[in-house]
Structure formats: C-alpha cells, structure tokens
Amino acid sequence: MLTQMTNFLQGFLDLGPTVILPFAIFLIGLFFRQKPSKALRSGLTIGIGFVGIFLVVDLLVGNLGPAAQSMVERMGVELNVIDVGWPTSASIAWASPIAGLFIPIGIIVNIIMLVTKTTKTLNVDIWNFWHFVFMGGFVYAATDSVFQAIIAAIIFEVIVLKLADYTAPYLEEYFGIPNVSIPTASTISYVPLGFPLVKLIQHIPVIKDLDADAETIQDKFGFFGEPIFIGVVLGAGLGILAGYDIGGIVEIGISMGAVMFLMPRMVSILMEGLNPVSESARDYLNDRFEGSNDIYIGLDAAVSIGHESVIATALLLVPITVGLAVILPGNQLLPFGDLATIPFIVSLVVAYAGGNIVHSVLAGTILIASSLYMATDLAPVFTQMGQIANVEMPEGATMISAIDQGGNLIQWVLWKVWSLFI
C-alpha cells in the first residue's frame, strides 16, 4: 500500500511545478469561493508565468553552470567531495522511504498551522517538499526509524514556514511581490545567518557608505548602468574567466543580459494570476476569522531571483565561490552542481540589503564559505543517503555533498542536535 501511494505521489510530482501549481491554485481558488472560471484563469496564468520563469532560469543555469564548471577545471581544483547539485539531492530525497508518507503529512501540518494562526503561509510549492524529506532522510539513514525521520522533517517544515512569514514583507517591499512568501528551504535557510551579516556590514565604517544598488548605478551611468548592460558585462566577464573564445564570451554576455531583462516580466505575468487568488483568500478568512485577513501564498524561490541586484550579486559570487574552495583550509567540497543555484541562495539576503550589491556580495561570500564547511562536514551522511538511493558516484570522488542541501544552515544545525541523541 505504501509503495503504491509513493509511486502515485512520485508520478504526480514528476509533472513538475508548472503543472502542480496551476492545479493547486485552481483548487485553492475554488476553496476560497472563486467562480470556477476565475479560479481556472488564475491557475492557468500562474502556470504560464512559471513556464516563463523557468525558461529564463534554464537560460541562466544552462549558461552559468558550464561556465562555472569550466572555471573550476581551468583552475585545476582537486577536492575529494563532489558537489552533485540540487537535482541529484532531490532525487536522493524522493528515493527516501519516508517520501510517500511525508507529502500528505506536510500538507496537514501546514493546514494545522494556518488554522492555529502559527503561520500565514499557505504553501502550494509541494514539489519543494523534497527539502523537508531530505532532512528526514538524514535521520532515517542514521537511525532506520521512520518515526524519527518524519518528526525531523516536520520540525524543518515548521521552521521554514515561520521564516517564510518573517521574510514575506521583504518580497513586497523590495521585489514588489505582495501576498507571497518563499517556503523554499534552500533559500530561507540562508536568512538566519545572512540577515545578521548584512546588518553587521551596514555598521562597518566606509563599507556601510558604499551605495551600489541597481537604481543608484543606473542613475550614475545611464544606459551603461541599466540591468541589461550590467548583465552583458558580468556575463562576458564570466566567459573570460571560463576561458571561452570571443563567440562564447559574447553569447554568455547576451544570455545574462536577457535574464536580467526578461525575468521581471515573467514575474509580472505570475502576479497577474496570483493577485485574484490572494484577494479571495483574504476576504474569505476575514469574514470567518477576525484578524486573519493576512495570508501569503508560498511559492518557489524562482519568483525572487529576477531582480538585477540578485543576478549581479550571484554572477560575482560564482568566481568567488571557486576561489574560496581553493583557499579555505579544511574545505573538501569541489563546487560544481550548485554553482548555478547561487541566485536562489542570495535572493532574500539581497532584499534585506536593499539591493546593495557590495553589501550583498560581502555577506554572500561569508555565507558561501560557511556552506562549503557545512557541506564538507555532512558529506559522510550525504554519501550514505546517496548509496541508499543507488546514486552513481562521480568519477574521482570519494564522497558527495551539495552547497544547496549539504550547506543548508538550518538542516546542519538540526542534524547536529539530532545526532547528539542517536
């Protein structure tokens, strides 16, 4: 029975967020008493918005990933823990024995928290439940206990939902995305360290006065400060560091300029579909629960990476990450698969920094350094999970890990606490 349920859920999840989210939004719209036609329009519009967003993300990752990997190869970095990236991490999570159980449990936990007013986030980003499942998989690999694994995954989910509530105002204030939160663990988990780092940097003499947000740069340099031109320049710079020929340098430059230009437009399409659902939800809850007119729709972190300051910060952090892997004593992680996910890591940190690229890069450098150490530390249990999932070891690697999930602060802390009682 459990195997059948797992197979059904896996088949549903394999449809991807561009199918799951429209379906979920349609059902939510009906629940909040929207007309079926209006709920369907909202769902389809959001689906189209996410199709556009993921097309742009694919453009980003498809160009940034190979350039970053070429950079690693040119530097001759040789470390024995390979960063396998989030796709492999997700496949490891979904292969966990608790995956089929946790999906309905995770939804129930979210509903209970909404009813008890312990969260304002209605998390429709079901596909990214894999982060919670991965935490549970860590515990299962060490204890062989499904019960302990589920409890660990629930704790992780609760923490993420609370942080999603806390950071939602920054999405509205800086990115202009109201009524939305980000319960994507790989983004939220950088908040507890990232926000204090930004706060500290903003009090350092001289550095605190360096004003380098996208708007200021554009005001000072005109066209040469516009997002599209900054994207072209930074992309071309990465192409040079990667050792590309002239054609390759121009190609990646234009691709990064396109990412900066197109992403905000894709997000605006998404919001066109989301706003009616958010309004219906607020009206419904306000009629039934006093003081409950505030609800956030929890979406994939992809909605937050389109701002020019986020992309600029991420592009600057790619070569910095490779350099850190070389010079940090004790680091054994070779950055590879997750170099292209750096925009997701820093998006909320950039928002908290008010888009200041200098402050964001400084904070991001420390965040990445800490992630390299955490991912190195968790490599043995990460590798054990990979073996359970029958993941093939990369050539030349003795262990595997990932910046995204292995270097995830909240998961690392939870695992360290949990391991004290095993």
PDB file of N, CA and C in Angstrom, residues 228-310:
ATOM      1  N   ILE A 228      20.243  45.428 -18.202  1.00  0.00           N
ATOM      2  CA  ILE A 228      20.598  44.630 -19.370  1.00  0.00           C
ATOM      3  C   ILE A 228      22.087  44.758 -19.688  1.00  0.00           C
ATOM      4  N   PHE A 229      22.651  45.977 -19.548  1.00  0.00           N
ATOM      5  CA  PHE A 229      24.071  46.177 -19.839  1.00  0.00           C
ATOM      6  C   PHE A 229      24.948  45.554 -18.755  1.00  0.00           C
ATOM      7  N   ILE A 230      24.524  45.693 -17.490  1.00  0.00           N
ATOM      8  CA  ILE A 230      25.271  45.070 -16.387  1.00  0.00           C
ATOM      9  C   ILE A 230      25.314  43.554 -16.576  1.00  0.00           C
ATOM     10  N   GLY A 231      24.180  42.966 -16.980  1.00  0.00           N
ATOM     11  CA  GLY A 231      24.138  41.531 -17.222  1.00  0.00           C
ATOM     12  C   GLY A 231      25.098  41.110 -18.320  1.00  0.00           C
ATOM     13  N   VAL A 232      25.135  41.898 -19.397  1.00  0.00           N
ATOM     14  CA  VAL A 232      26.041  41.589 -20.504  1.00  0.00           C
ATOM     15  C   VAL A 232      27.493  41.646 -20.042  1.00  0.00           C
ATOM     16  N   VAL A 233      27.843  42.695 -19.301  1.00  0.00           N
ATOM     17  CA  VAL A 233      29.228  42.871 -18.848  1.00  0.00           C
ATOM     18  C   VAL A 233      29.646  41.756 -17.889  1.00  0.00           C
ATOM     19  N   LEU A 234      28.788  41.471 -16.885  1.00  0.00           N
ATOM     20  CA  LEU A 234      29.131  40.430 -15.911  1.00  0.00           C
ATOM     21  C   LEU A 234      29.173  39.052 -16.571  1.00  0.00           C
ATOM     22  N   GLY A 235      28.234  38.796 -17.475  1.00  0.00           N
ATOM     23  CA  GLY A 235      28.238  37.521 -18.189  1.00  0.00           C
ATOM     24  C   GLY A 235      29.495  37.359 -19.028  1.00  0.00           C
ATOM     25  N   ALA A 236      29.886  38.426 -19.722  1.00  0.00           N
ATOM     26  CA  ALA A 236      31.110  38.372 -20.527  1.00  0.00           C
ATOM     27  C   ALA A 236      32.330  38.148 -19.638  1.00  0.00           C
ATOM     28  N   GLY A 237      32.327  38.778 -18.465  1.00  0.00           N
ATOM     29  CA  GLY A 237      33.429  38.578 -17.528  1.00  0.00           C
ATOM     30  C   GLY A 237      33.561  37.126 -17.109  1.00  0.00           C
ATOM     31  N   LEU A 238      32.426  36.479 -16.858  1.00  0.00           N
ATOM     32  CA  LEU A 238      32.457  35.052 -16.522  1.00  0.00           C
ATOM     33  C   LEU A 238      32.978  34.227 -17.695  1.00  0.00           C
ATOM     34  N   GLY A 239      32.587  34.615 -18.901  1.00  0.00           N
ATOM     35  CA  GLY A 239      33.068  33.913 -20.086  1.00  0.00           C
ATOM     36  C   GLY A 239      34.581  34.000 -20.221  1.00  0.00           C
ATOM     37  N   ILE A 240      35.133  35.161 -19.898  1.00  0.00           N
ATOM     38  CA  ILE A 240      36.589  35.340 -19.941  1.00  0.00           C
ATOM     39  C   ILE A 240      37.255  34.451 -18.897  1.00  0.00           C
ATOM     40  N   LEU A 241      36.723  34.439 -17.670  1.00  0.00           N
ATOM     41  CA  LEU A 241      37.291  33.604 -16.609  1.00  0.00           C
ATOM     42  C   LEU A 241      37.177  32.113 -16.941  1.00  0.00           C
ATOM     43  N   ALA A 242      36.144  31.767 -17.705  1.00  0.00           N
ATOM     44  CA  ALA A 242      35.945  30.367 -18.086  1.00  0.00           C
ATOM     45  C   ALA A 242      36.824  29.956 -19.265  1.00  0.00           C
ATOM     46  N   GLY A 243      37.506  30.937 -19.866  1.00  0.00           N
ATOM     47  CA  GLY A 243      38.391  30.622 -20.989  1.00  0.00           C
ATOM     48  C   GLY A 243      37.678  30.481 -22.308  1.00  0.00           C
ATOM     49  N   TYR A 244      36.488  31.091 -22.453  1.00  0.00           N
ATOM     50  CA  TYR A 244      35.743  30.994 -23.697  1.00  0.00           C
ATOM     51  C   TYR A 244      36.420  31.800 -24.807  1.00  0.00           C
ATOM     52  N   ASP A 245      36.109  31.430 -26.053  1.00  0.00           N
ATOM     53  CA  ASP A 245      36.557  32.252 -27.177  1.00  0.00           C
ATOM     54  C   ASP A 245      35.627  33.462 -27.308  1.00  0.00           C
ATOM     55  N   ILE A 246      35.921  34.324 -28.268  1.00  0.00           N
ATOM     56  CA  ILE A 246      35.149  35.562 -28.407  1.00  0.00           C
ATOM     57  C   ILE A 246      33.658  35.283 -28.578  1.00  0.00           C
ATOM     58  N   GLY A 247      33.337  34.303 -29.427  1.00  0.00           N
ATOM     59  CA  GLY A 247      31.930  33.970 -29.648  1.00  0.00           C
ATOM     60  C   GLY A 247      31.249  33.515 -28.381  1.00  0.00           C
ATOM     61  N   GLY A 248      31.926  32.675 -27.595  1.00  0.00           N
ATOM     62  CA  GLY A 248      31.364  32.183 -26.344  1.00  0.00           C
ATOM     63  C   GLY A 248      31.180  33.286 -25.325  1.00  0.00           C
ATOM     64  N   ILE A 249      32.131  34.222 -25.289  1.00  0.00           N
ATOM     65  CA  ILE A 249      32.048  35.351 -24.350  1.00  0.00           C
ATOM     66  C   ILE A 249      30.844  36.227 -24.681  1.00  0.00           C
ATOM     67  N   VAL A 250      30.683  36.518 -25.969  1.00  0.00           N
ATOM     68  CA  VAL A 250      29.541  37.345 -26.394  1.00  0.00           C
ATOM     69  C   VAL A 250      28.224  36.624 -26.108  1.00  0.00           C
ATOM     70  N   GLU A 251      28.194  35.329 -26.358  1.00  0.00           N
ATOM     71  CA  GLU A 251      26.968  34.555 -26.165  1.00  0.00           C
ATOM     72  C   GLU A 251      26.523  34.542 -24.707  1.00  0.00           C
ATOM     73  N   ILE A 252      27.450  34.265 -23.791  1.00  0.00           N
ATOM     74  CA  ILE A 252      27.052  34.221 -22.383  1.00  0.00           C
ATOM     75  C   ILE A 252      26.721  35.622 -21.878  1.00  0.00           C
ATOM     76  N   GLY A 253      27.402  36.640 -22.422  1.00  0.00           N
ATOM     77  CA  GLY A 253      27.084  38.013 -22.032  1.00  0.00           C
ATOM     78  C   GLY A 253      25.664  38.388 -22.403  1.00  0.00           C
ATOM     79  N   ILE A 254      25.278  38.113 -23.644  1.00  0.00           N
ATOM     80  CA  ILE A 254      23.917  38.432 -24.088  1.00  0.00           C
ATOM     81  C   ILE A 254      22.893  37.598 -23.324  1.00  0.00           C
ATOM     82  N   SER A 255      23.227  36.351 -23.031  1.00  0.00           N
ATOM     83  CA  SER A 255      22.303  35.491 -22.278  1.00  0.00           C
ATOM     84  C   SER A 255      22.042  36.054 -20.883  1.00  0.00           C
ATOM     85  N   MET A 256      23.083  36.521 -20.206  1.00  0.00           N
ATOM     86  CA  MET A 256      22.898  37.091 -18.870  1.00  0.00           C
ATOM     87  C   MET A 256      22.133  38.417 -18.939  1.00  0.00           C
ATOM     88  N   GLY A 257      22.369  39.198 -19.993  1.00  0.00           N
ATOM     89  CA  GLY A 257      21.581  40.414 -20.189  1.00  0.00           C
ATOM     90  C   GLY A 257      20.114  40.082 -20.402  1.00  0.00           C
ATOM     91  N   ALA A 258      19.857  39.009 -21.148  1.00  0.00           N
ATOM     92  CA  ALA A 258      18.474  38.572 -21.391  1.00  0.00           C
ATOM     93  C   ALA A 258      17.806  38.131 -20.099  1.00  0.00           C
ATOM     94  N   VAL A 259      18.556  37.436 -19.231  1.00  0.00           N
ATOM     95  CA  VAL A 259      17.999  37.004 -17.943  1.00  0.00           C
ATOM     96  C   VAL A 259      17.539  38.217 -17.137  1.00  0.00           C
ATOM     97  N   MET A 260      18.384  39.239 -17.059  1.00  0.00           N
ATOM     98  CA  MET A 260      18.031  40.436 -16.294  1.00  0.00           C
ATOM     99  C   MET A 260      16.834  41.171 -16.899  1.00  0.00           C
ATOM    100  N   PHE A 261      16.721  41.135 -18.210  1.00  0.00           N
ATOM    101  CA  PHE A 261      15.641  41.861 -18.888  1.00  0.00           C
ATOM    102  C   PHE A 261      14.318  41.121 -18.824  1.00  0.00           C
ATOM    103  N   LEU A 262      14.368  39.777 -18.963  1.00  0.00           N
ATOM    104  CA  LEU A 262      13.136  39.002 -19.107  1.00  0.00           C
ATOM    105  C   LEU A 262      12.495  38.587 -17.785  1.00  0.00           C
ATOM    106  N   MET A 263      13.323  38.295 -16.774  1.00  0.00           N
ATOM    107  CA  MET A 263      12.771  37.731 -15.547  1.00  0.00           C
ATOM    108  C   MET A 263      11.697  38.610 -14.890  1.00  0.00           C
ATOM    109  N   PRO A 264      11.910  39.920 -14.736  1.00  0.00           N
ATOM    110  CA  PRO A 264      10.851  40.745 -14.115  1.00  0.00           C
ATOM    111  C   PRO A 264       9.533  40.685 -14.877  1.00  0.00           C
ATOM    112  N   ARG A 265       9.600  40.548 -16.186  1.00  0.00           N
ATOM    113  CA  ARG A 265       8.379  40.480 -16.987  1.00  0.00           C
ATOM    114  C   ARG A 265       7.639  39.165 -16.768  1.00  0.00           C
ATOM    115  N   MET A 266       8.380  38.088 -16.562  1.00  0.00           N
ATOM    116  CA  MET A 266       7.756  36.795 -16.282  1.00  0.00           C
ATOM    117  C   MET A 266       7.069  36.812 -14.904  1.00  0.00           C
ATOM    118  N   VAL A 267       7.731  37.457 -13.937  1.00  0.00           N
ATOM    119  CA  VAL A 267       7.151  37.553 -12.597  1.00  0.00           C
ATOM    120  C   VAL A 267       5.859  38.369 -12.631  1.00  0.00           C
ATOM    121  N   SER A 268       5.813  39.406 -13.466  1.00  0.00           N
ATOM    122  CA  SER A 268       4.595  40.223 -13.552  1.00  0.00           C
ATOM    123  C   SER A 268       3.423  39.409 -14.093  1.00  0.00           C
ATOM    124  N   ILE A 269       3.683  38.477 -15.018  1.00  0.00           N
ATOM    125  CA  ILE A 269       2.624  37.583 -15.516  1.00  0.00           C
ATOM    126  C   ILE A 269       2.134  36.687 -14.381  1.00  0.00           C
ATOM    127  N   LEU A 270       3.062  36.156 -13.605  1.00  0.00           N
ATOM    128  CA  LEU A 270       2.710  35.319 -12.460  1.00  0.00           C
ATOM    129  C   LEU A 270       1.798  36.074 -11.493  1.00  0.00           C
ATOM    130  N   MET A 271       2.165  37.309 -11.190  1.00  0.00           N
ATOM    131  CA  MET A 271       1.393  38.095 -10.236  1.00  0.00           C
ATOM    132  C   MET A 271      -0.005  38.418 -10.759  1.00  0.00           C
ATOM    133  N   GLU A 272      -0.138  38.528 -12.069  1.00  0.00           N
ATOM    134  CA  GLU A 272      -1.457  38.771 -12.657  1.00  0.00           C
ATOM    135  C   GLU A 272      -2.425  37.652 -12.305  1.00  0.00           C
ATOM    136  N   GLY A 273      -1.920  36.431 -12.249  1.00  0.00           N
ATOM    137  CA  GLY A 273      -2.761  35.300 -11.885  1.00  0.00           C
ATOM    138  C   GLY A 273      -2.906  35.125 -10.393  1.00  0.00           C
ATOM    139  N   LEU A 274      -1.882  35.532  -9.643  1.00  0.00           N
ATOM    140  CA  LEU A 274      -1.887  35.287  -8.204  1.00  0.00           C
ATOM    141  C   LEU A 274      -2.739  36.286  -7.430  1.00  0.00           C
ATOM    142  N   ASN A 275      -2.767  37.529  -7.869  1.00  0.00           N
ATOM    143  CA  ASN A 275      -3.460  38.572  -7.099  1.00  0.00           C
ATOM    144  C   ASN A 275      -4.940  38.272  -6.844  1.00  0.00           C
ATOM    145  N   PRO A 276      -5.714  37.801  -7.848  1.00  0.00           N
ATOM    146  CA  PRO A 276      -7.122  37.482  -7.567  1.00  0.00           C
ATOM    147  C   PRO A 276      -7.287  36.399  -6.506  1.00  0.00           C
ATOM    148  N   VAL A 277      -6.410  35.388  -6.522  1.00  0.00           N
ATOM    149  CA  VAL A 277      -6.488  34.318  -5.526  1.00  0.00           C
ATOM    150  C   VAL A 277      -6.177  34.871  -4.137  1.00  0.00           C
ATOM    151  N   SER A 278      -5.143  35.709  -4.038  1.00  0.00           N
ATOM    152  CA  SER A 278      -4.764  36.293  -2.752  1.00  0.00           C
ATOM    153  C   SER A 278      -5.892  37.149  -2.186  1.00  0.00           C
ATOM    154  N   GLU A 279      -6.550  37.929  -3.043  1.00  0.00           N
ATOM    155  CA  GLU A 279      -7.660  38.772  -2.596  1.00  0.00           C
ATOM    156  C   GLU A 279      -8.828  37.918  -2.105  1.00  0.00           C
ATOM    157  N   SER A 280      -9.138  36.856  -2.816  1.00  0.00           N
ATOM    158  CA  SER A 280     -10.228  35.963  -2.403  1.00  0.00           C
ATOM    159  C   SER A 280      -9.911  35.299  -1.069  1.00  0.00           C
ATOM    160  N   ALA A 281      -8.667  34.894  -0.891  1.00  0.00           N
ATOM    161  CA  ALA A 281      -8.256  34.248   0.353  1.00  0.00           C
ATOM    162  C   ALA A 281      -8.384  35.211   1.528  1.00  0.00           C
ATOM    163  N   ARG A 282      -7.929  36.446   1.336  1.00  0.00           N
ATOM    164  CA  ARG A 282      -8.017  37.435   2.423  1.00  0.00           C
ATOM    165  C   ARG A 282      -9.476  37.723   2.768  1.00  0.00           C
ATOM    166  N   ASP A 283     -10.316  37.896   1.755  1.00  0.00           N
ATOM    167  CA  ASP A 283     -11.734  38.182   2.003  1.00  0.00           C
ATOM    168  C   ASP A 283     -12.402  37.011   2.733  1.00  0.00           C
ATOM    169  N   TYR A 284     -12.105  35.797   2.311  1.00  0.00           N
ATOM    170  CA  TYR A 284     -12.697  34.604   2.913  1.00  0.00           C
ATOM    171  C   TYR A 284     -12.298  34.485   4.380  1.00  0.00           C
ATOM    172  N   LEU A 285     -11.023  34.643   4.649  1.00  0.00           N
ATOM    173  CA  LEU A 285     -10.535  34.493   6.026  1.00  0.00           C
ATOM    174  C   LEU A 285     -10.999  35.642   6.906  1.00  0.00           C
ATOM    175  N   ASN A 286     -11.085  36.829   6.345  1.00  0.00           N
ATOM    176  CA  ASN A 286     -11.517  37.987   7.125  1.00  0.00           C
ATOM    177  C   ASN A 286     -12.975  37.852   7.543  1.00  0.00           C
ATOM    178  N   ASP A 287     -13.786  37.216   6.698  1.00  0.00           N
ATOM    179  CA  ASP A 287     -15.197  37.011   7.019  1.00  0.00           C
ATOM    180  C   ASP A 287     -15.393  36.006   8.153  1.00  0.00           C
ATOM    181  N   ARG A 288     -14.445  35.075   8.289  1.00  0.00           N
ATOM    182  CA  ARG A 288     -14.632  33.958   9.230  1.00  0.00           C
ATOM    183  C   ARG A 288     -13.750  34.025  10.472  1.00  0.00           C
ATOM    184  N   PHE A 289     -12.598  34.646  10.329  1.00  0.00           N
ATOM    185  CA  PHE A 289     -11.672  34.717  11.465  1.00  0.00           C
ATOM    186  C   PHE A 289     -11.175  36.139  11.621  1.00  0.00           C
ATOM    187  N   GLU A 290     -11.535  36.753  12.723  1.00  0.00           N
ATOM    188  CA  GLU A 290     -11.139  38.135  12.968  1.00  0.00           C
ATOM    189  C   GLU A 290      -9.612  38.243  12.997  1.00  0.00           C
ATOM    190  N   GLY A 291      -9.095  39.227  12.268  1.00  0.00           N
ATOM    191  CA  GLY A 291      -7.660  39.435  12.249  1.00  0.00           C
ATOM    192  C   GLY A 291      -6.907  38.487  11.347  1.00  0.00           C
ATOM    193  N   SER A 292      -7.627  37.710  10.525  1.00  0.00           N
ATOM    194  CA  SER A 292      -6.960  36.727   9.672  1.00  0.00           C
ATOM    195  C   SER A 292      -7.011  37.138   8.200  1.00  0.00           C
ATOM    196  N   ASN A 293      -7.024  38.437   7.955  1.00  0.00           N
ATOM    197  CA  ASN A 293      -7.115  38.895   6.576  1.00  0.00           C
ATOM    198  C   ASN A 293      -5.752  38.949   5.905  1.00  0.00           C
ATOM    199  N   ASP A 294      -4.776  38.327   6.526  1.00  0.00           N
ATOM    200  CA  ASP A 294      -3.418  38.351   6.033  1.00  0.00           C
ATOM    201  C   ASP A 294      -2.971  36.922   5.737  1.00  0.00           C
ATOM    202  N   ILE A 295      -2.756  36.601   4.471  1.00  0.00           N
ATOM    203  CA  ILE A 295      -2.300  35.267   4.118  1.00  0.00           C
ATOM    204  C   ILE A 295      -1.310  35.386   2.973  1.00  0.00           C
ATOM    205  N   TYR A 296      -0.280  34.570   3.041  1.00  0.00           N
ATOM    206  CA  TYR A 296       0.725  34.549   1.989  1.00  0.00           C
ATOM    207  C   TYR A 296       0.616  33.242   1.213  1.00  0.00           C
ATOM    208  N   ILE A 297       0.730  33.336  -0.090  1.00  0.00           N
ATOM    209  CA  ILE A 297       0.795  32.143  -0.921  1.00  0.00           C
ATOM    210  C   ILE A 297       2.273  31.758  -1.040  1.00  0.00           C
ATOM    211  N   GLY A 298       2.612  30.560  -0.577  1.00  0.00           N
ATOM    212  CA  GLY A 298       4.001  30.118  -0.594  1.00  0.00           C
ATOM    213  C   GLY A 298       4.390  29.566  -1.955  1.00  0.00           C
ATOM    214  N   LEU A 299       5.345  30.234  -2.615  1.00  0.00           N
ATOM    215  CA  LEU A 299       5.753  29.853  -3.963  1.00  0.00           C
ATOM    216  C   LEU A 299       7.243  29.519  -4.026  1.00  0.00           C
ATOM    217  N   ASP A 300       7.637  28.921  -5.132  1.00  0.00           N
ATOM    218  CA  ASP A 300       9.038  28.588  -5.393  1.00  0.00           C
ATOM    219  C   ASP A 300       9.894  29.857  -5.350  1.00  0.00           C
ATOM    220  N   ALA A 301      11.119  29.717  -4.859  1.00  0.00           N
ATOM    221  CA  ALA A 301      12.027  30.859  -4.737  1.00  0.00           C
ATOM    222  C   ALA A 301      12.396  31.471  -6.085  1.00  0.00           C
ATOM    223  N   ALA A 302      12.053  30.794  -7.177  1.00  0.00           N
ATOM    224  CA  ALA A 302      12.341  31.342  -8.501  1.00  0.00           C
ATOM    225  C   ALA A 302      11.715  32.717  -8.704  1.00  0.00           C
ATOM    226  N   VAL A 303      10.624  33.020  -7.983  1.00  0.00           N
ATOM    227  CA  VAL A 303       9.981  34.327  -8.144  1.00  0.00           C
ATOM    228  C   VAL A 303      10.854  35.458  -7.613  1.00  0.00           C
ATOM    229  N   SER A 304      11.889  35.146  -6.829  1.00  0.00           N
ATOM    230  CA  SER A 304      12.689  36.185  -6.176  1.00  0.00           C
ATOM    231  C   SER A 304      14.037  36.437  -6.839  1.00  0.00           C
ATOM    232  N   ILE A 305      14.378  35.673  -7.875  1.00  0.00           N
ATOM    233  CA  ILE A 305      15.739  35.801  -8.398  1.00  0.00           C
ATOM    234  C   ILE A 305      15.849  36.726  -9.611  1.00  0.00           C
ATOM    235  N   GLY A 306      14.735  37.330 -10.020  1.00  0.00           N
ATOM    236  CA  GLY A 306      14.762  38.102 -11.248  1.00  0.00           C
ATOM    237  C   GLY A 306      15.295  39.512 -11.122  1.00  0.00           C
ATOM    238  N   HIS A 307      15.426  40.020  -9.893  1.00  0.00           N
ATOM    239  CA  HIS A 307      15.888  41.393  -9.740  1.00  0.00           C
ATOM    240  C   HIS A 307      17.347  41.507 -10.163  1.00  0.00           C
ATOM    241  N   GLU A 308      17.660  42.639 -10.797  1.00  0.00           N
ATOM    242  CA  GLU A 308      19.009  42.812 -11.339  1.00  0.00           C
ATOM    243  C   GLU A 308      20.099  42.728 -10.270  1.00  0.00           C
ATOM    244  N   SER A 309      19.798  43.188  -9.054  1.00  0.00           N
ATOM    245  CA  SER A 309      20.802  43.133  -7.990  1.00  0.00           C
ATOM    246  C   SER A 309      21.079  41.692  -7.559  1.00  0.00           C
ATOM    247  N   VAL A 310      20.049  40.852  -7.612  1.00  0.00           N
ATOM    248  CA  VAL A 310      20.229  39.438  -7.259  1.00  0.00           C
ATOM    249  C   VAL A 310      21.129  38.755  -8.289  1.00  0.00           C
TER     250      VAL A 310
END
